[in-house]
Short mmCIF file of C-alpha atoms in Angstrom, two decimals:
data_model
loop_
_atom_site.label_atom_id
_atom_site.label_comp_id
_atom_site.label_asym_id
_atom_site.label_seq_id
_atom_site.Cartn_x
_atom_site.Cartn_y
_atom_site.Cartn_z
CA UNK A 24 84.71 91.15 48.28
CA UNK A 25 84.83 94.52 49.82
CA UNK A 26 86.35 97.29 47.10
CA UNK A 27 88.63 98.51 49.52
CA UNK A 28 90.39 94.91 50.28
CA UNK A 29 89.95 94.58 46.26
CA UNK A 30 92.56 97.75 46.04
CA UNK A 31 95.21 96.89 48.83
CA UNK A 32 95.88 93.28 47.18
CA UNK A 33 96.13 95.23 43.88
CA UNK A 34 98.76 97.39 45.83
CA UNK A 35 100.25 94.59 47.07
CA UNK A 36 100.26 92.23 44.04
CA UNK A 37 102.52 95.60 41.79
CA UNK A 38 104.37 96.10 44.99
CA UNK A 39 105.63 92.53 45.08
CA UNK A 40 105.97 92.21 41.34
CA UNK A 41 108.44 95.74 41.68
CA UNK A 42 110.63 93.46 44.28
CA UNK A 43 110.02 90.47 42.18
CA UNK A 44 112.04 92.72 39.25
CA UNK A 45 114.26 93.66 41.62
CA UNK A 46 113.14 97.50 41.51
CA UNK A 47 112.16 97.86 45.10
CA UNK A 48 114.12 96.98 47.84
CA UNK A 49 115.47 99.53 50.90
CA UNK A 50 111.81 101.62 50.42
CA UNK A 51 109.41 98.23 50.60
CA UNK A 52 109.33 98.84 54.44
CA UNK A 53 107.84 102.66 54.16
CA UNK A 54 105.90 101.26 50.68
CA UNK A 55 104.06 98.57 52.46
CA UNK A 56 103.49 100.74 55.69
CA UNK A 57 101.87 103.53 53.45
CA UNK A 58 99.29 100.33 52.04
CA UNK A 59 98.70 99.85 55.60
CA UNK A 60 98.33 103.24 57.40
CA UNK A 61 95.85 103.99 54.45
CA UNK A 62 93.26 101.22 55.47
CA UNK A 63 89.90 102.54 56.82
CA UNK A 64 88.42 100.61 59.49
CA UNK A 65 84.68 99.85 59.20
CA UNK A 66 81.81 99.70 61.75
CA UNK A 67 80.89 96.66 63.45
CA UNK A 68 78.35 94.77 61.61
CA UNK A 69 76.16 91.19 62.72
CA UNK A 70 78.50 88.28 62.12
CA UNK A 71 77.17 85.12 60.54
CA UNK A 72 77.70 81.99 62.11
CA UNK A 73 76.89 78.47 60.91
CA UNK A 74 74.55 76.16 62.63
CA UNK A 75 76.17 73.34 64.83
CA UNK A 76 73.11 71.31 64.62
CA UNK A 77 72.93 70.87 61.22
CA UNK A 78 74.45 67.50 60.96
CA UNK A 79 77.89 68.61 61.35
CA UNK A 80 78.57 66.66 64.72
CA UNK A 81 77.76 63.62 62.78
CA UNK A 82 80.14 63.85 60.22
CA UNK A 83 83.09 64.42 62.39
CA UNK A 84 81.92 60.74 63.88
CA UNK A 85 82.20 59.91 60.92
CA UNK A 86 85.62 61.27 59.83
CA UNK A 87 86.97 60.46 63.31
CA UNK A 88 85.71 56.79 63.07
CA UNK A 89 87.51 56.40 59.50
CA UNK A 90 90.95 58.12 61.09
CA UNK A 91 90.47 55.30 64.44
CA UNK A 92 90.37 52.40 61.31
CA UNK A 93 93.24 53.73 59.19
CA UNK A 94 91.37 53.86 56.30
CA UNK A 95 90.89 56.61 53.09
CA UNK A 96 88.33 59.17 54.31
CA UNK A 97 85.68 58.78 52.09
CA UNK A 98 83.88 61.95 52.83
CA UNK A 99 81.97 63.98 49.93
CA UNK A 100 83.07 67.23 48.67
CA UNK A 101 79.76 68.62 50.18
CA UNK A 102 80.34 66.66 53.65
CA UNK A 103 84.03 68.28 53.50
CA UNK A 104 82.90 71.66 52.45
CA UNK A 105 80.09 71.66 55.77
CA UNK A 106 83.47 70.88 57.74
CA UNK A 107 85.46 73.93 56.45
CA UNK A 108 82.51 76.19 57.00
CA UNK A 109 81.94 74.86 60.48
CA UNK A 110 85.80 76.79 60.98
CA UNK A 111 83.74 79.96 61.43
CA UNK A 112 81.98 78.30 64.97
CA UNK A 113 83.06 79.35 67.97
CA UNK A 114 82.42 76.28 70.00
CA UNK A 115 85.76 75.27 70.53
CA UNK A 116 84.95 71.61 70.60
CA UNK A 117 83.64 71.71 67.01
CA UNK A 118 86.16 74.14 65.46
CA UNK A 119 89.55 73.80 67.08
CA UNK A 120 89.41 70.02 68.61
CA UNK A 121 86.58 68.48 66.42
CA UNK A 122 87.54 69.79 62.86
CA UNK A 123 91.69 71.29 63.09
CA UNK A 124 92.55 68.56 64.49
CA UNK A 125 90.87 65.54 62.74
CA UNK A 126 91.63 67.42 59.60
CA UNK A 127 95.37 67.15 60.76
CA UNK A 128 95.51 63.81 61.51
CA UNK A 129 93.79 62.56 58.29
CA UNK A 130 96.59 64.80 56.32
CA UNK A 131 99.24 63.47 58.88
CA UNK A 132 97.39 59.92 58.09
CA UNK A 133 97.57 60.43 54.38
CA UNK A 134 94.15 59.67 54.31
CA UNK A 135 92.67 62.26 51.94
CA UNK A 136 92.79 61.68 48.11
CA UNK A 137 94.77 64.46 45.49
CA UNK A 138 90.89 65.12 44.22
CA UNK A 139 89.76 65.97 47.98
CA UNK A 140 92.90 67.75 48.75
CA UNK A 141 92.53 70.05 45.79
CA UNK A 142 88.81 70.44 47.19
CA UNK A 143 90.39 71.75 50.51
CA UNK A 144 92.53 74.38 49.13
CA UNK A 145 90.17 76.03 47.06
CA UNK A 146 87.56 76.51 49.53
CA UNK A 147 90.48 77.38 52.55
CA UNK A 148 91.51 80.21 49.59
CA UNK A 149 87.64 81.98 49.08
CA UNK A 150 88.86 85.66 49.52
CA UNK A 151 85.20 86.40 51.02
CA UNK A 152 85.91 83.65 53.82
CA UNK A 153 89.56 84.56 54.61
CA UNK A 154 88.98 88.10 54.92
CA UNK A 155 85.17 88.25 56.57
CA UNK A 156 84.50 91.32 59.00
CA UNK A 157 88.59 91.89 58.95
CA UNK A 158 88.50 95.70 58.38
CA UNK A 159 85.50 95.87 61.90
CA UNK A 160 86.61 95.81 65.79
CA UNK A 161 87.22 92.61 67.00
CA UNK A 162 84.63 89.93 66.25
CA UNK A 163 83.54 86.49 66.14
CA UNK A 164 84.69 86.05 62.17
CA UNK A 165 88.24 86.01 63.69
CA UNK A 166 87.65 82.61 64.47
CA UNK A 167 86.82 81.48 60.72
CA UNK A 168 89.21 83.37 59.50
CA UNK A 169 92.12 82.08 61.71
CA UNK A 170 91.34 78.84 62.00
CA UNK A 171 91.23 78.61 57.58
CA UNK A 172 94.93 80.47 57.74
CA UNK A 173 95.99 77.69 59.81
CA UNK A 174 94.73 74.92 58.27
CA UNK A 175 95.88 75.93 54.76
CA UNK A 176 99.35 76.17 56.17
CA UNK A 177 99.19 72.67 57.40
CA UNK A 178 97.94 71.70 54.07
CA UNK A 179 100.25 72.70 52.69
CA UNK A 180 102.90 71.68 54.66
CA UNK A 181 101.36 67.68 53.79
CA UNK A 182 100.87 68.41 50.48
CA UNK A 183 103.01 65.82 48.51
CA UNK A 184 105.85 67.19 46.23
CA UNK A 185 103.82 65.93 42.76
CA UNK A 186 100.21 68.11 43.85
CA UNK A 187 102.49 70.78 45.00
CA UNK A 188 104.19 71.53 41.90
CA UNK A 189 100.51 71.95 40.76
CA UNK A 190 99.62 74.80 43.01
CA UNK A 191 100.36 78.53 41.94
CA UNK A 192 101.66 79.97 45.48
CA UNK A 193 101.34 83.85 43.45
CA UNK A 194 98.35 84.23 44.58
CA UNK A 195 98.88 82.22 48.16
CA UNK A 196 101.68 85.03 48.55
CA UNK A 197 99.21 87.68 48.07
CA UNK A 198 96.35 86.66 50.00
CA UNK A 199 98.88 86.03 53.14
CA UNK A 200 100.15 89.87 51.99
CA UNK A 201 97.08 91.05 52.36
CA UNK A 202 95.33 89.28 55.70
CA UNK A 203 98.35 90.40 57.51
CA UNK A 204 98.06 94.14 56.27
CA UNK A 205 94.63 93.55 57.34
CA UNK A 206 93.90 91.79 60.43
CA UNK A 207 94.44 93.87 63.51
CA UNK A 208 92.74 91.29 66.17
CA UNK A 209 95.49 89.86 68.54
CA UNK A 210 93.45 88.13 70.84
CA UNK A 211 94.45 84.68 71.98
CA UNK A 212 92.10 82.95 74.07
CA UNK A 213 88.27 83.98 74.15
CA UNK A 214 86.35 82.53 77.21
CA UNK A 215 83.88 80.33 76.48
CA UNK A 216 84.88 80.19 72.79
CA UNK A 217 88.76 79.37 72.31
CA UNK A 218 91.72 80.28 70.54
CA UNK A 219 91.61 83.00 68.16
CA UNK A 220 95.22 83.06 67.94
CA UNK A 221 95.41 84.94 63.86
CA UNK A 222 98.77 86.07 64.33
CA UNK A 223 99.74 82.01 65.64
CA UNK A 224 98.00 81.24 62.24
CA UNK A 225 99.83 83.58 59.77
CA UNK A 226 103.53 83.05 61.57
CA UNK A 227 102.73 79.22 60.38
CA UNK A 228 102.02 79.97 56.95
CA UNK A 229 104.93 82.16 56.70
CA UNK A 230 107.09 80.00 57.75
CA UNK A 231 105.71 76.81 55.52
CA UNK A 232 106.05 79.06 52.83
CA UNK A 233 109.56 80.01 54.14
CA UNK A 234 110.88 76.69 53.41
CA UNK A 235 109.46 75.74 50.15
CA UNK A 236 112.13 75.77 47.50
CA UNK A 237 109.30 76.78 44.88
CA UNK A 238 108.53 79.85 46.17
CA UNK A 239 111.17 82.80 45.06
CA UNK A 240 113.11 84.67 47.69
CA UNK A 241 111.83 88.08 46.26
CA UNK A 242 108.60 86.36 47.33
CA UNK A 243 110.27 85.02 51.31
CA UNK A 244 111.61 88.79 51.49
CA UNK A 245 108.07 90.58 50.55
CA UNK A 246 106.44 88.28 53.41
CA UNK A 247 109.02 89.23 55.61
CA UNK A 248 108.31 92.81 55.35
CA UNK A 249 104.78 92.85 55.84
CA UNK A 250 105.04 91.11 58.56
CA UNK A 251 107.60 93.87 60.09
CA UNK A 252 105.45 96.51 58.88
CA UNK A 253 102.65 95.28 60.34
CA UNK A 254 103.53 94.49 63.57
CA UNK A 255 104.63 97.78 64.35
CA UNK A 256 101.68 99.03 64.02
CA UNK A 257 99.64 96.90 65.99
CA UNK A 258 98.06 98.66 69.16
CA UNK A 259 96.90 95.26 71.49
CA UNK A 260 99.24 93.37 72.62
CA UNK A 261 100.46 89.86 71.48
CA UNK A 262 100.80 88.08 74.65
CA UNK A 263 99.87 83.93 73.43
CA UNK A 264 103.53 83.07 72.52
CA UNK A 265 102.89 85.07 69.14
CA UNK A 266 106.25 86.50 69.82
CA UNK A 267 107.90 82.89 70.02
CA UNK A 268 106.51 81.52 67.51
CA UNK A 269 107.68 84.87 65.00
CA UNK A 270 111.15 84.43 66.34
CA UNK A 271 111.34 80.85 65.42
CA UNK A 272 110.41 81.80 61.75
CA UNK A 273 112.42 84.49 61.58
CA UNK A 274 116.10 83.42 62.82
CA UNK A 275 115.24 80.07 60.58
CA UNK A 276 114.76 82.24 57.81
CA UNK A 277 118.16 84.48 58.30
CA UNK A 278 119.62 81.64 58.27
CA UNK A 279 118.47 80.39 54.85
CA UNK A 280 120.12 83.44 53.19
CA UNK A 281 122.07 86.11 53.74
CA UNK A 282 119.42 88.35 51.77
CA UNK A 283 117.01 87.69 54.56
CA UNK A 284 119.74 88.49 57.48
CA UNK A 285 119.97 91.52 55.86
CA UNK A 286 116.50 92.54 55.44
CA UNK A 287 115.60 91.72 58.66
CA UNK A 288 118.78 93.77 59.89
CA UNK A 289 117.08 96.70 58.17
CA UNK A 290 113.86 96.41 59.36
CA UNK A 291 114.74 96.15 62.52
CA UNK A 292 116.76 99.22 62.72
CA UNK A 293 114.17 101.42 61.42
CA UNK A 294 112.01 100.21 64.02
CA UNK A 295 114.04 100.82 66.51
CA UNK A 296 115.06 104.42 65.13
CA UNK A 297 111.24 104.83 64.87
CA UNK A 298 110.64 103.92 69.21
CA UNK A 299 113.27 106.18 69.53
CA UNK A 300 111.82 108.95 67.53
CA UNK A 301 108.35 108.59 69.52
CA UNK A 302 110.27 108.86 73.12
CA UNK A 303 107.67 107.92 76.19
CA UNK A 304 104.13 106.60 75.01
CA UNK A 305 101.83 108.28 76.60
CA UNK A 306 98.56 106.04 75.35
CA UNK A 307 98.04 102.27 76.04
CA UNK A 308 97.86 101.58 72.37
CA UNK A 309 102.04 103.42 72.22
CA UNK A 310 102.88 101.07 75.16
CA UNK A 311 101.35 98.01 73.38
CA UNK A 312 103.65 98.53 70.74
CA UNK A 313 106.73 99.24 73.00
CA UNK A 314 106.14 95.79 74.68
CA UNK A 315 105.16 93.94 71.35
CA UNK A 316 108.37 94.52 69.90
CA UNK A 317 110.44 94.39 72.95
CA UNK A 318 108.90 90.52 73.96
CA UNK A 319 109.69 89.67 69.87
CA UNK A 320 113.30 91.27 70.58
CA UNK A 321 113.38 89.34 73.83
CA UNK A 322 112.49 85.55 72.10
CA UNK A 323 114.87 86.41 69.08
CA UNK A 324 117.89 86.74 71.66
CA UNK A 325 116.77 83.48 73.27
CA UNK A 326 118.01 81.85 70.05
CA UNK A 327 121.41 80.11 70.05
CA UNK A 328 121.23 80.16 66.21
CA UNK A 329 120.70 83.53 65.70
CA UNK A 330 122.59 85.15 63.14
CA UNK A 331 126.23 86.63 64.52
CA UNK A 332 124.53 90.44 62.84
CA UNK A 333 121.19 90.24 64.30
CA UNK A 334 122.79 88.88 67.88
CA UNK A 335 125.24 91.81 67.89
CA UNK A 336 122.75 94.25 66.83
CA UNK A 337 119.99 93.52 69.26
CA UNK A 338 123.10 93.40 72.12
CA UNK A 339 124.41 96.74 71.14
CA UNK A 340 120.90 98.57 71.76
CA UNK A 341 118.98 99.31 74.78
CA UNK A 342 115.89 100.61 75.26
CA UNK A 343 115.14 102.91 78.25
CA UNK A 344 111.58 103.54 78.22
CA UNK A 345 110.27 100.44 79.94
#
């Protein structure tokens, strides 16, 4: 893994141990955007992309023909493991409706065994695969990566209560951390090769890990942050119903607590103190983040259930630059 990404998560992992103790709190916002602002971007660099032809077509027959019968899925660890690196392809009908989906149904189907589900998570986890050609431009890896963040949240999500006890979510709460500090690629769909859709994939995981009792609320409230902290310093826009998606995970998670209300609160004010600080953009990138955070302030007031603080918040301020 790239000594760079190696130092954020350690950042990250005594950042979130400080809230954990309960020694950081009102500075986590300007502590996590500090992690962030201190990344350095790296050239582009050849992607690596599996081969479709190398039998992979032939075991999603197989898989699919096994989901049509209602049966176990009797698929080998290696079989499974050529499905999870065929993630990284960016034909569409491989990736995103051959493998997400048949992948779904057989955990929807209750179809995989604990030994193959355990199989799943450790290789949708591999630090090299989840964070591939993150810190370069735009590129083709976004696809792998994305489409791995996704699928661990819905495994997780179908992961029955006994297996779950059995998985640590530390270090799930510091790998999510750290892809969202790092990923900076907002595109949705690619012509020709399909959804990229990251920041669909890491709204999902935040909000399965959102409602898991396991998982501390020092934990919920570090995720929440990040999140914040990173979207307000994103420079392309998030245009895919991104912004819907984030709104639906965060008024359900005000709701859960009032600790999360009034983080959220916070971070919302210093954002907006922030826009107003800046004044006009005068750069696409400063306009991208105007309209990013006024289409996320837009969906959050299109929820009834959003909290009576955050509703009267959001009504009392207006933003004049647009």
């Amino acid at each position: 893994m790239d000594e760079q990404i190696g130092a954020v998560m350690q950042q990250l992992a005594t950042l979130n141990e400080q809230v954990r103790n309960g020694e950081v709190y009102q500075s986590l916002g300007t502590r996590l955007g500090k992690v962030m602002d201190g990344i350095h971007r790296q050239r582009r660099t050849p992607v690596t992309l599996p081969d479709d032809d190398d039998g992979v077509k032939d075991i999603l027959t197989e898989l699919t023909r096994q989901l049509g019968e209602n049966v176990p899925v009797t698929l080998s660890r290696e079989k499974l493991g050529i499905l999870v690196d065929h993630l990284s392809s960016t034909d569409p009908q491989i990736r995103y409706n051959g493998i997400n989906f048949s992948v779904y149904d057989a955990l929807q189907q209750d179809a995989l065994d604990s030994a193959q589900m355990k199989y799943l998570f450790e290789r949708l986890t591999q630090q090299d695969d989840l964070f591939d050609h993150i810190l370069e431009p735009a590129n083709a890896a976004v696809f792998g990566r994305s489409a791995r963040l996704a699928l661990l949240a819905v495994l997780l999500h179908f992961m029955d209560p006994i297996n779950a006890r059995d998985v640590d979510l530390r270090p799930i709460v510091l790998l999510t951390a750290t892809y969202i500090c790092l990923e900076t690629d907002t595109r949705g769909f690619v012509n020709h090769q399909g959804w990229a859709h990251a920041y669909t994939a890491i709204t999902d995981l935040l909000a399965v890990l959102a409602g898991n009792s396991d998982l501390p609320r020092a934990d919920k409230l570090f995720l929440l942050v990040t999140l914040m902290e990173r979207l307000k310093r994103l420079t392309t826009p998030l245009i895919y119903g991104e912004n819907d998606r984030m709104a639906t995970y965060l008024v359900e998670l005000a709701n859960r607590h009032p600790l999360y209300e009034t983080t959220f609160l916070m971070t919302l004010k210093q954002w907006r103190q922030q826009v107003a600080y800046k004044r006009r953009p005068d750069t696409i990138a400063g306009w991208n983040q105007f309209f990013n955070r006024k289409r996320l302030v837009d969906a959050l007031r299109l929820h009834q259930d959003l909290p009576a603080k955050l509703r009267d918040y959001l009504n009392s301020t207006i933003d004049f630059l647009g």
